[in-house]
CSV table of C-alpha atoms in Angstrom, one decimal:
chain,number,residue,atom,x,y,z
A,586,MET,CA,0.0,0.0,-0.2
A,587,SER,CA,2.8,2.7,1.0
A,588,ILE,CA,4.0,1.4,-2.3
A,589,GLN,CA,1.4,2.4,-4.3
A,590,LEU,CA,0.6,5.3,-2.1
A,591,GLY,CA,4.2,7.3,-3.0
A,592,LEU,CA,3.6,6.1,-6.9
A,593,TYR,CA,0.3,8.4,-6.1
A,594,PHE,CA,1.8,11.0,-4.7
A,595,ALA,CA,4.8,11.2,-6.7
A,596,SER,CA,2.4,11.3,-9.8
A,597,LEU,CA,0.7,14.8,-8.0
A,598,SER,CA,3.7,16.3,-7.2
A,599,LEU,CA,4.9,18.3,-10.8
A,600,LEU,CA,1.2,19.7,-10.1
A,601,THR,CA,1.3,21.1,-6.7
A,602,PHE,CA,1.5,24.4,-7.7
A,603,GLY,CA,0.4,27.0,-5.2
A,604,GLY,CA,0.9,24.0,-2.7
A,605,LEU,CA,-1.2,20.8,-2.6
A,606,SER,CA,-4.4,22.7,-1.8
A,607,PRO,CA,-5.9,23.2,-5.2
A,608,LEU,CA,-5.3,19.0,-5.6
A,609,ILE,CA,-7.5,18.3,-2.4
A,610,PRO,CA,-10.7,17.2,-4.5
A,611,GLU,CA,-8.4,15.2,-6.7
A,612,VAL,CA,-6.7,13.3,-3.3
A,613,GLN,CA,-10.1,12.5,-1.6
A,614,ARG,CA,-11.5,11.0,-5.1
A,615,TYR,CA,-8.4,8.7,-5.0
A,616,ILE,CA,-7.8,7.8,-1.5
A,617,VAL,CA,-11.4,7.7,-0.4
A,618,ASP,CA,-13.6,6.6,-3.8
A,619,THR,CA,-11.0,4.8,-5.6
A,620,LYS,CA,-9.3,3.3,-3.4
A,621,GLY,CA,-11.3,3.1,0.1
A,622,TRP,CA,-8.7,3.8,2.4
A,623,LEU,CA,-10.3,6.7,4.3
A,624,THR,CA,-13.9,7.6,5.2
A,625,PRO,CA,-15.0,10.3,4.0
A,626,MET,CA,-15.4,12.2,7.6
A,627,ASP,CA,-11.7,10.7,8.2
A,628,PHE,CA,-9.8,12.6,5.5
A,629,MET,CA,-11.8,16.0,6.0
A,630,GLN,CA,-10.4,15.5,9.6
A,631,LEU,CA,-7.7,15.1,8.6
A,632,PHE,CA,-7.5,18.4,6.0
A,633,ALA,CA,-8.6,20.6,9.3
A,634,VAL,CA,-5.7,19.1,10.9
A,635,ALA,CA,-3.4,20.0,8.1
A,636,GLN,CA,-5.1,23.6,8.3
A,637,ALA,CA,-4.5,23.9,12.0
A,638,ALA,CA,-0.6,22.0,12.1
A,639,PRO,CA,1.8,24.2,11.3
A,640,GLY,CA,4.4,24.1,8.1
A,641,PRO,CA,4.2,23.5,4.5
A,642,ASN,CA,-0.1,22.4,3.6
A,643,VAL,CA,1.5,19.8,1.7
A,644,LEU,CA,2.0,18.0,5.4
A,645,ILE,CA,-1.1,16.7,4.9
A,646,ALA,CA,0.1,13.6,2.5
A,647,SER,CA,2.3,12.4,5.3
A,648,LEU,CA,-1.0,12.5,7.5
A,649,ILE,CA,-2.7,10.6,4.9
A,650,GLY,CA,0.0,8.4,4.6
A,651,TYR,CA,0.1,8.0,8.6
A,652,ARG,CA,-3.9,7.0,8.3
A,653,VAL,CA,-3.0,4.2,5.5
A,654,ALA,CA,0.4,2.7,6.2
A,655,GLY,CA,1.7,3.7,9.4
A,656,PHE,CA,4.8,5.7,9.8
A,657,THR,CA,6.5,4.6,6.9
A,658,GLY,CA,3.2,5.4,4.8
A,659,SER,CA,4.1,8.7,6.7
A,660,LEU,CA,7.1,9.4,5.5
A,661,ILE,CA,7.4,8.1,1.9
A,662,ALA,CA,3.9,9.9,1.2
A,663,LEU,CA,5.5,13.0,2.2
A,664,ALA,CA,8.7,12.4,0.4
A,665,ALA,CA,6.7,11.1,-2.8
A,666,LEU,CA,5.1,14.4,-2.8
A,667,CYS,CA,8.2,16.6,-2.9
A,668,LEU,CA,11.2,15.4,-4.5
A,669,PRO,CA,9.9,15.5,-7.7
A,670,ALA,CA,9.7,19.1,-7.3
A,671,ALA,CA,12.3,19.5,-5.8
A,672,ALA,CA,14.9,17.9,-8.4
A,673,LEU,CA,12.9,20.1,-10.8
A,674,THR,CA,13.6,23.2,-8.6
A,675,TRP,CA,17.3,22.2,-8.4
A,676,VAL,CA,17.5,22.6,-12.2
A,677,VAL,CA,16.0,26.0,-12.6
A,678,SER,CA,17.5,27.2,-9.9
A,679,GLY,CA,20.8,26.0,-11.5
A,680,LEU,CA,19.8,28.3,-14.8
A,681,TRP,CA,18.2,31.0,-12.8
A,682,GLU,CA,21.9,32.0,-11.0
A,683,ARG,CA,22.9,31.3,-14.6
A,684,LEU,CA,21.3,34.7,-15.3
A,685,ARG,CA,23.7,36.5,-12.5
A,686,ASN,CA,25.2,39.0,-14.5
A,687,SER,CA,22.3,39.2,-17.3
A,688,PRO,CA,20.8,43.0,-17.9
A,689,TRP,CA,17.2,41.8,-17.6
A,690,ARG,CA,18.0,40.5,-14.0
A,691,PRO,CA,17.4,44.1,-12.7
A,692,LEU,CA,14.8,44.8,-14.4
A,693,ILE,CA,13.5,41.3,-13.5
A,694,GLN,CA,13.8,42.2,-9.8
A,695,ARG,CA,12.0,45.6,-9.9
A,696,ALA,CA,8.8,43.6,-11.8
A,697,LEU,CA,9.0,40.8,-9.5
A,698,LEU,CA,8.1,42.8,-6.3
A,699,PRO,CA,4.4,44.2,-7.1
A,700,PRO,CA,2.8,40.8,-7.7
A,701,LEU,CA,4.9,39.1,-5.0
A,702,VAL,CA,3.5,41.9,-2.7
A,703,GLY,CA,0.4,41.8,-3.9
A,704,LEU,CA,0.0,37.9,-3.5
A,705,ILE,CA,1.4,38.1,-0.4
A,706,PHE,CA,-1.7,40.4,0.8
A,707,ALA,CA,-4.4,38.5,-1.0
A,708,GLY,CA,-3.2,35.1,0.6
A,709,GLY,CA,-3.6,36.8,4.4
A,710,TYR,CA,-6.8,37.8,3.0
A,711,VAL,CA,-7.8,34.0,2.0
A,712,ILE,CA,-6.7,32.7,5.5
A,713,ALA,CA,-9.0,35.3,7.0
A,714,THR,CA,-11.9,34.2,5.0
A,715,PRO,CA,-13.1,30.7,6.1
A,716,HIS,CA,-13.6,28.3,3.5
A,717,VAL,CA,-12.9,25.1,2.8
A,718,GLY,CA,-10.4,25.0,0.1
A,719,GLY,CA,-11.5,22.7,-3.0
A,720,LEU,CA,-14.5,21.3,-1.7
A,721,THR,CA,-17.6,21.8,-4.0
A,722,LEU,CA,-21.0,21.5,-2.9
A,723,GLN,CA,-21.6,18.8,-4.0
A,724,ALA,CA,-19.1,17.0,-1.7
A,725,ILE,CA,-20.0,18.7,1.2
A,726,GLU,CA,-23.4,17.7,0.6
A,727,HIS,CA,-22.1,14.2,0.4
A,728,GLN,CA,-20.9,14.0,3.2
A,729,ALA,CA,-23.1,15.4,5.4
A,730,PHE,CA,-25.6,13.0,4.4
A,731,GLU,CA,-22.7,10.0,5.4
A,732,THR,CA,-22.6,11.6,8.1
A,733,VAL,CA,-26.2,11.4,9.1
A,734,ALA,CA,-26.7,7.8,7.8
A,735,GLN,CA,-23.2,6.9,10.0
A,736,VAL,CA,-24.8,8.3,13.4
A,737,ALA,CA,-27.9,6.4,12.2
A,738,GLU,CA,-26.1,3.3,12.5
A,739,ILE,CA,-23.6,3.9,15.1
A,740,VAL,CA,-27.2,4.7,17.2
A,741,GLN,CA,-28.7,1.2,15.9
A,742,GLY,CA,-25.6,-0.2,17.9
A,743,ARG,CA,-24.6,-1.1,14.3
A,744,ALA,CA,-20.8,-0.1,12.7
A,745,PRO,CA,-21.0,2.2,10.0
A,746,LYS,CA,-19.6,1.4,6.4
A,747,GLY,CA,-16.6,1.7,5.6
A,748,ALA,CA,-15.4,2.2,9.7
A,749,VAL,CA,-11.6,0.8,10.3
A,750,ASN,CA,-11.6,-1.7,12.7
A,751,PRO,CA,-15.2,-2.7,13.1
A,752,GLN,CA,-14.4,-5.8,14.9
A,753,HIS,CA,-12.7,-3.4,17.8
A,754,ALA,CA,-15.8,-1.5,18.2
A,755,THR,CA,-16.7,-3.0,21.4
A,756,ARG,CA,-19.3,-0.2,22.9
A,757,LEU,CA,-21.0,-0.4,20.3
A,758,ALA,CA,-24.0,-3.5,21.4
A,759,LYS,CA,-24.5,-0.8,24.3
A,760,MET,CA,-25.3,1.9,22.2
A,761,SER,CA,-28.1,-0.1,20.8
A,762,SER,CA,-29.2,-1.4,24.3
A,763,ARG,CA,-29.0,2.0,25.9
A,764,SER,CA,-31.9,3.4,22.9
A,765,GLU,CA,-33.8,0.5,23.2
A,766,ALA,CA,-34.5,1.4,27.1
B,523,MET,CA,10.8,54.8,4.8
B,524,SER,CA,14.4,54.0,4.1
B,525,GLY,CA,12.9,52.3,0.6
B,526,THR,CA,15.6,54.3,-1.7
B,527,LEU,CA,18.7,53.9,0.5
B,528,ALA,CA,21.1,51.4,0.6
B,529,GLU,CA,20.4,47.4,1.8
B,530,PRO,CA,21.7,46.8,4.7
B,531,ALA,CA,24.7,44.1,4.0
B,532,ALA,CA,23.8,40.1,4.0
B,533,ALA,CA,26.1,37.1,4.6
B,534,PRO,CA,25.3,33.0,3.9
B,535,PRO,CA,25.3,31.0,6.6
B,536,ARG,CA,28.6,30.3,7.4
B,537,THR,CA,28.0,26.7,8.5
B,538,ARG,CA,25.6,24.3,7.3
B,539,TRP,CA,24.7,23.5,10.6
B,540,GLU,CA,23.5,27.4,10.8
B,541,LEU,CA,21.7,26.6,8.1
B,542,PHE,CA,20.3,23.5,9.7
B,543,VAL,CA,19.1,25.5,12.8
B,544,GLY,CA,17.8,28.5,10.7
B,545,PHE,CA,15.4,26.3,8.9
B,546,LEU,CA,14.6,24.1,11.9
B,547,SER,CA,13.4,27.4,13.3
B,548,ILE,CA,11.2,29.0,10.5
B,549,GLY,CA,9.3,25.2,10.7
B,550,ALA,CA,8.8,26.0,14.6
B,551,ARG,CA,7.4,29.1,14.0
B,552,SER,CA,5.2,28.3,11.2
B,553,PHE,CA,1.8,28.6,12.8
B,554,GLY,CA,-0.6,30.0,10.3
B,555,GLY,CA,2.3,29.8,7.3
B,556,VAL,CA,5.5,30.0,6.7
B,557,LEU,CA,6.1,33.2,5.0
B,558,PRO,CA,6.4,35.2,7.4
B,559,PRO,CA,8.4,33.4,9.8
B,560,ALA,CA,11.0,32.8,6.6
B,561,TYR,CA,11.0,36.4,6.3
B,562,ASP,CA,11.9,37.1,9.9
B,563,ILE,CA,14.6,34.9,10.5
B,564,MET,CA,16.6,34.9,6.7
B,565,VAL,CA,16.4,38.6,6.4
B,566,GLU,CA,15.8,40.5,9.5
B,567,LYS,CA,16.9,38.2,12.1
B,568,ARG,CA,20.0,36.9,10.7
B,569,ARG,CA,20.5,38.4,7.6
B,570,TRP,CA,21.5,36.2,5.2
B,571,LEU,CA,19.3,37.6,2.4
B,572,THR,CA,18.3,41.5,1.2
B,573,PRO,CA,14.9,42.3,1.1
B,574,ALA,CA,15.6,42.0,-2.4
B,575,ASP,CA,16.9,38.5,-2.5
B,576,PHE,CA,14.1,37.1,-0.4
B,577,THR,CA,11.9,38.6,-3.1
B,578,GLU,CA,13.3,37.0,-6.3
B,579,THR,CA,14.2,33.9,-4.3
B,580,ILE,CA,10.3,33.6,-3.3
B,581,ALA,CA,8.9,35.0,-6.7
B,582,LEU,CA,11.0,32.1,-8.7
B,583,CYS,CA,9.9,29.3,-6.1
B,584,GLN,CA,6.3,30.5,-6.4
B,585,LEU,CA,6.3,30.1,-9.9
B,586,LEU,CA,8.1,26.2,-9.2
B,587,PRO,CA,5.3,23.5,-8.0
B,588,GLY,CA,6.2,22.8,-4.6
B,589,PRO,CA,5.7,24.3,-1.2
B,590,ASN,CA,7.4,27.7,-1.4
B,591,ILE,CA,8.7,27.8,1.6
B,592,GLY,CA,10.3,24.1,0.4
B,593,ASN,CA,11.2,25.2,-2.8
B,594,ALA,CA,13.1,28.3,-1.2
B,595,SER,CA,15.3,25.5,1.1
B,596,ILE,CA,16.3,23.8,-1.8
B,597,VAL,CA,17.4,26.7,-3.4
B,598,LEU,CA,19.3,28.3,-1.0
B,599,GLY,CA,20.9,25.6,0.6
B,600,LYS,CA,21.8,24.8,-3.2
B,601,ARG,CA,23.1,28.4,-3.5
B,602,TRP,CA,25.1,28.0,-0.7
B,603,PHE,CA,26.4,24.7,0.4
B,604,GLY,CA,25.0,22.7,-2.9
B,605,LEU,CA,23.7,19.1,-2.4
B,606,GLY,CA,24.7,19.0,1.1
B,607,GLY,CA,23.3,22.3,2.1
B,608,ALA,CA,19.7,22.1,-0.3
B,609,ILE,CA,19.0,18.6,1.8
B,610,VAL,CA,20.4,20.2,5.5
B,611,ALA,CA,17.9,23.1,4.2
B,612,PHE,CA,14.6,21.2,3.4
B,613,LEU,CA,14.6,18.3,7.0
B,614,GLY,CA,15.1,21.2,8.6
B,615,LEU,CA,12.2,23.4,7.5
B,616,PHE,CA,10.0,19.9,7.0
B,617,ALA,CA,11.0,18.0,10.8
B,618,LEU,CA,9.4,19.4,13.3
B,619,PRO,CA,6.0,20.4,11.4
B,620,TYR,CA,6.0,16.8,10.9
B,621,VAL,CA,6.2,16.0,13.9
B,622,TRP,CA,3.9,18.3,15.3
B,623,VAL,CA,1.4,17.7,12.4
B,624,LEU,CA,1.1,13.7,13.4
B,625,ALA,CA,0.7,14.8,17.2
B,626,LEU,CA,-1.8,17.1,16.4
B,627,ALA,CA,-3.5,14.3,13.9
B,628,LEU,CA,-3.5,12.4,16.9
B,629,LEU,CA,-5.1,14.6,19.2
B,630,TYR,CA,-7.5,15.9,17.2
B,631,THR,CA,-9.7,12.7,17.0
B,632,HIS,CA,-10.1,12.3,20.4
B,633,TRP,CA,-10.5,16.2,21.3
B,634,ALA,CA,-12.4,17.4,18.1
B,635,ALA,CA,-15.3,18.9,20.0
B,636,HIS,CA,-14.1,20.2,22.1
B,637,PRO,CA,-14.5,24.1,22.0
B,638,LEU,CA,-10.8,24.5,23.3
B,639,VAL,CA,-9.6,23.3,19.8
B,640,SER,CA,-11.6,24.6,17.5
B,641,ALA,CA,-11.0,28.5,19.3
B,642,VAL,CA,-7.4,27.6,19.3
B,643,VAL,CA,-7.7,26.2,15.6
B,644,THR,CA,-9.7,29.7,14.6
B,645,GLY,CA,-6.8,31.3,16.4
B,646,VAL,CA,-4.0,30.3,14.9
B,647,GLY,CA,-5.7,31.1,11.2
B,648,ALA,CA,-6.3,34.4,12.0
B,649,SER,CA,-2.8,35.1,13.5
B,650,GLY,CA,-1.6,34.0,10.3
B,651,ALA,CA,-3.4,36.4,8.5
B,652,GLY,CA,-2.2,39.3,10.1
B,653,LEU,CA,1.2,37.5,10.2
B,654,PHE,CA,0.9,37.5,6.3
B,655,MET,CA,-0.4,40.8,5.6
B,656,ALA,CA,2.6,42.4,8.4
B,657,THR,CA,5.1,40.4,6.0
B,658,ALA,CA,3.5,41.9,3.0
B,659,VAL,CA,4.0,45.4,4.5
B,660,LYS,CA,7.5,45.3,5.0
B,661,LEU,CA,8.1,43.7,2.2
B,662,GLY,CA,6.5,46.1,0.2
B,663,GLN,CA,8.5,49.4,1.4
B,664,PRO,CA,10.4,49.9,-1.2
B,665,ILE,CA,7.4,50.5,-3.9
B,666,ALA,CA,5.3,52.3,-1.5
B,667,ARG,CA,5.9,55.7,-3.2
B,668,LYS,CA,5.8,54.2,-6.4
B,669,PRO,CA,2.4,54.7,-7.9
B,670,VAL,CA,2.5,52.2,-11.0
B,671,ALA,CA,4.1,49.7,-8.4
B,672,VAL,CA,0.9,50.1,-6.1
B,673,ALA,CA,-1.8,50.2,-8.6
B,674,LEU,CA,0.6,47.1,-10.1
B,675,MET,CA,0.1,45.7,-6.6
B,676,ALA,CA,-3.3,46.5,-5.8
B,677,GLY,CA,-4.7,44.7,-9.4
B,678,CYS,CA,-2.9,41.3,-8.0
B,679,VAL,CA,-4.6,41.5,-4.6
B,680,LEU,CA,-8.0,42.1,-6.1
B,681,ALA,CA,-7.7,39.4,-8.8
B,682,VAL,CA,-6.4,36.6,-6.0
B,683,ALA,CA,-8.2,37.4,-2.9
B,684,ILE,CA,-11.6,38.3,-4.5
B,685,GLY,CA,-11.6,37.4,-7.8
B,686,ARG,CA,-9.9,33.8,-6.8
B,687,VAL,CA,-8.3,34.0,-9.8
B,688,SER,CA,-5.2,31.5,-10.0
B,689,PRO,CA,-1.9,33.2,-8.3
B,690,LEU,CA,-0.4,30.7,-11.7
B,691,ILE,CA,-2.6,32.7,-14.3
B,692,VAL,CA,-2.1,36.5,-11.8
B,693,MET,CA,1.8,36.2,-11.5
B,694,PRO,CA,3.2,35.4,-14.8
B,695,ALA,CA,0.8,38.5,-16.2
B,696,ALA,CA,1.8,40.6,-13.6
B,697,VAL,CA,5.6,40.3,-14.1
B,698,ILE,CA,5.3,41.2,-17.9
B,699,VAL,CA,3.1,44.1,-17.1
B,700,GLY,CA,5.8,44.8,-14.6
B,701,MET,CA,8.9,44.2,-17.0
B,702,PHE,CA,7.2,46.8,-19.4
B,703,PHE,CA,7.2,49.7,-17.3
B,704,SER,CA,10.5,48.6,-15.6
B,705,TRP,CA,12.0,49.0,-18.9
B,706,ARG,CA,9.9,52.5,-19.7
B,707,ARG,CA,11.5,52.8,-15.9
B,708,MET,CA,8.5,53.6,-14.0
B,709,LEU,CA,8.9,50.6,-11.8
């Protein structure tokens, strides 16, 4: 599973412009819908944790890796997501250093500053306006109804569909006896 | 404002260990965003880079795939110490956030419903937004008195924050416009 996970994240690496956030719907489709490694609720929760945690937002890959395949999975997922992009950066920065004495360089430097300052302001604004990155209305609706269905099953003393380790859900039986009492 | 004065001198880190510790502390303080502590530590505290160097590096990294500051750790590590430097800087940046995000995930599954937890999460988001704004103000000082630059900057803010246009479109377009004005000596 770690290997599949690694190959998947490696294939996303060169698409992570601006971090992983724009690709979250795609990751959710693969991990939750295609592979069934996580429930939609689990995925939402990991997304929330990654938003709150410090560090680059690509760290959500290590959370997914951890849930799917333990510590090895977390390291493989993060490395796979970062390495191809890092290799590209390595090559491009080499080319860029070679431009050091070009007459274009001061021109480019002056041109870069206003858009970059604008982007950082916009970044602050985007953080300040609560939003769930990349989740469509249908996805939210789907998840809301799935939650309702899961709660209903738990109340009736059954493990919900897709639950992890249902055989260990020893307290579920008490739920149903309580609700019948 | 000191925007037109000569920039303060900057000196690269002397050892890989210094590079590692610097990026470790960027990671340690990256609640709510990595860019503000990256600026604070590399430009203001340790003076590895001039503000112009910092801007240029971040802008380059923004145009490439991968996490911005993660890419910056590769670019700068390579510039100063080659492959070893790139690896050391990258590992330093990710070490602490990696541990924290896993720890937080373990805690969060148990405490997600606690009001204190959601309050902390909201608070971190809010402070992150403030830190971003403060960094933008600091970086923007050299352009504050140039009307064309301010207009270009404002256009980017509107496009990304309100229009939610991808920075991948806004950034190259704005840089091309910027190149034109910079060539006409208006920036």
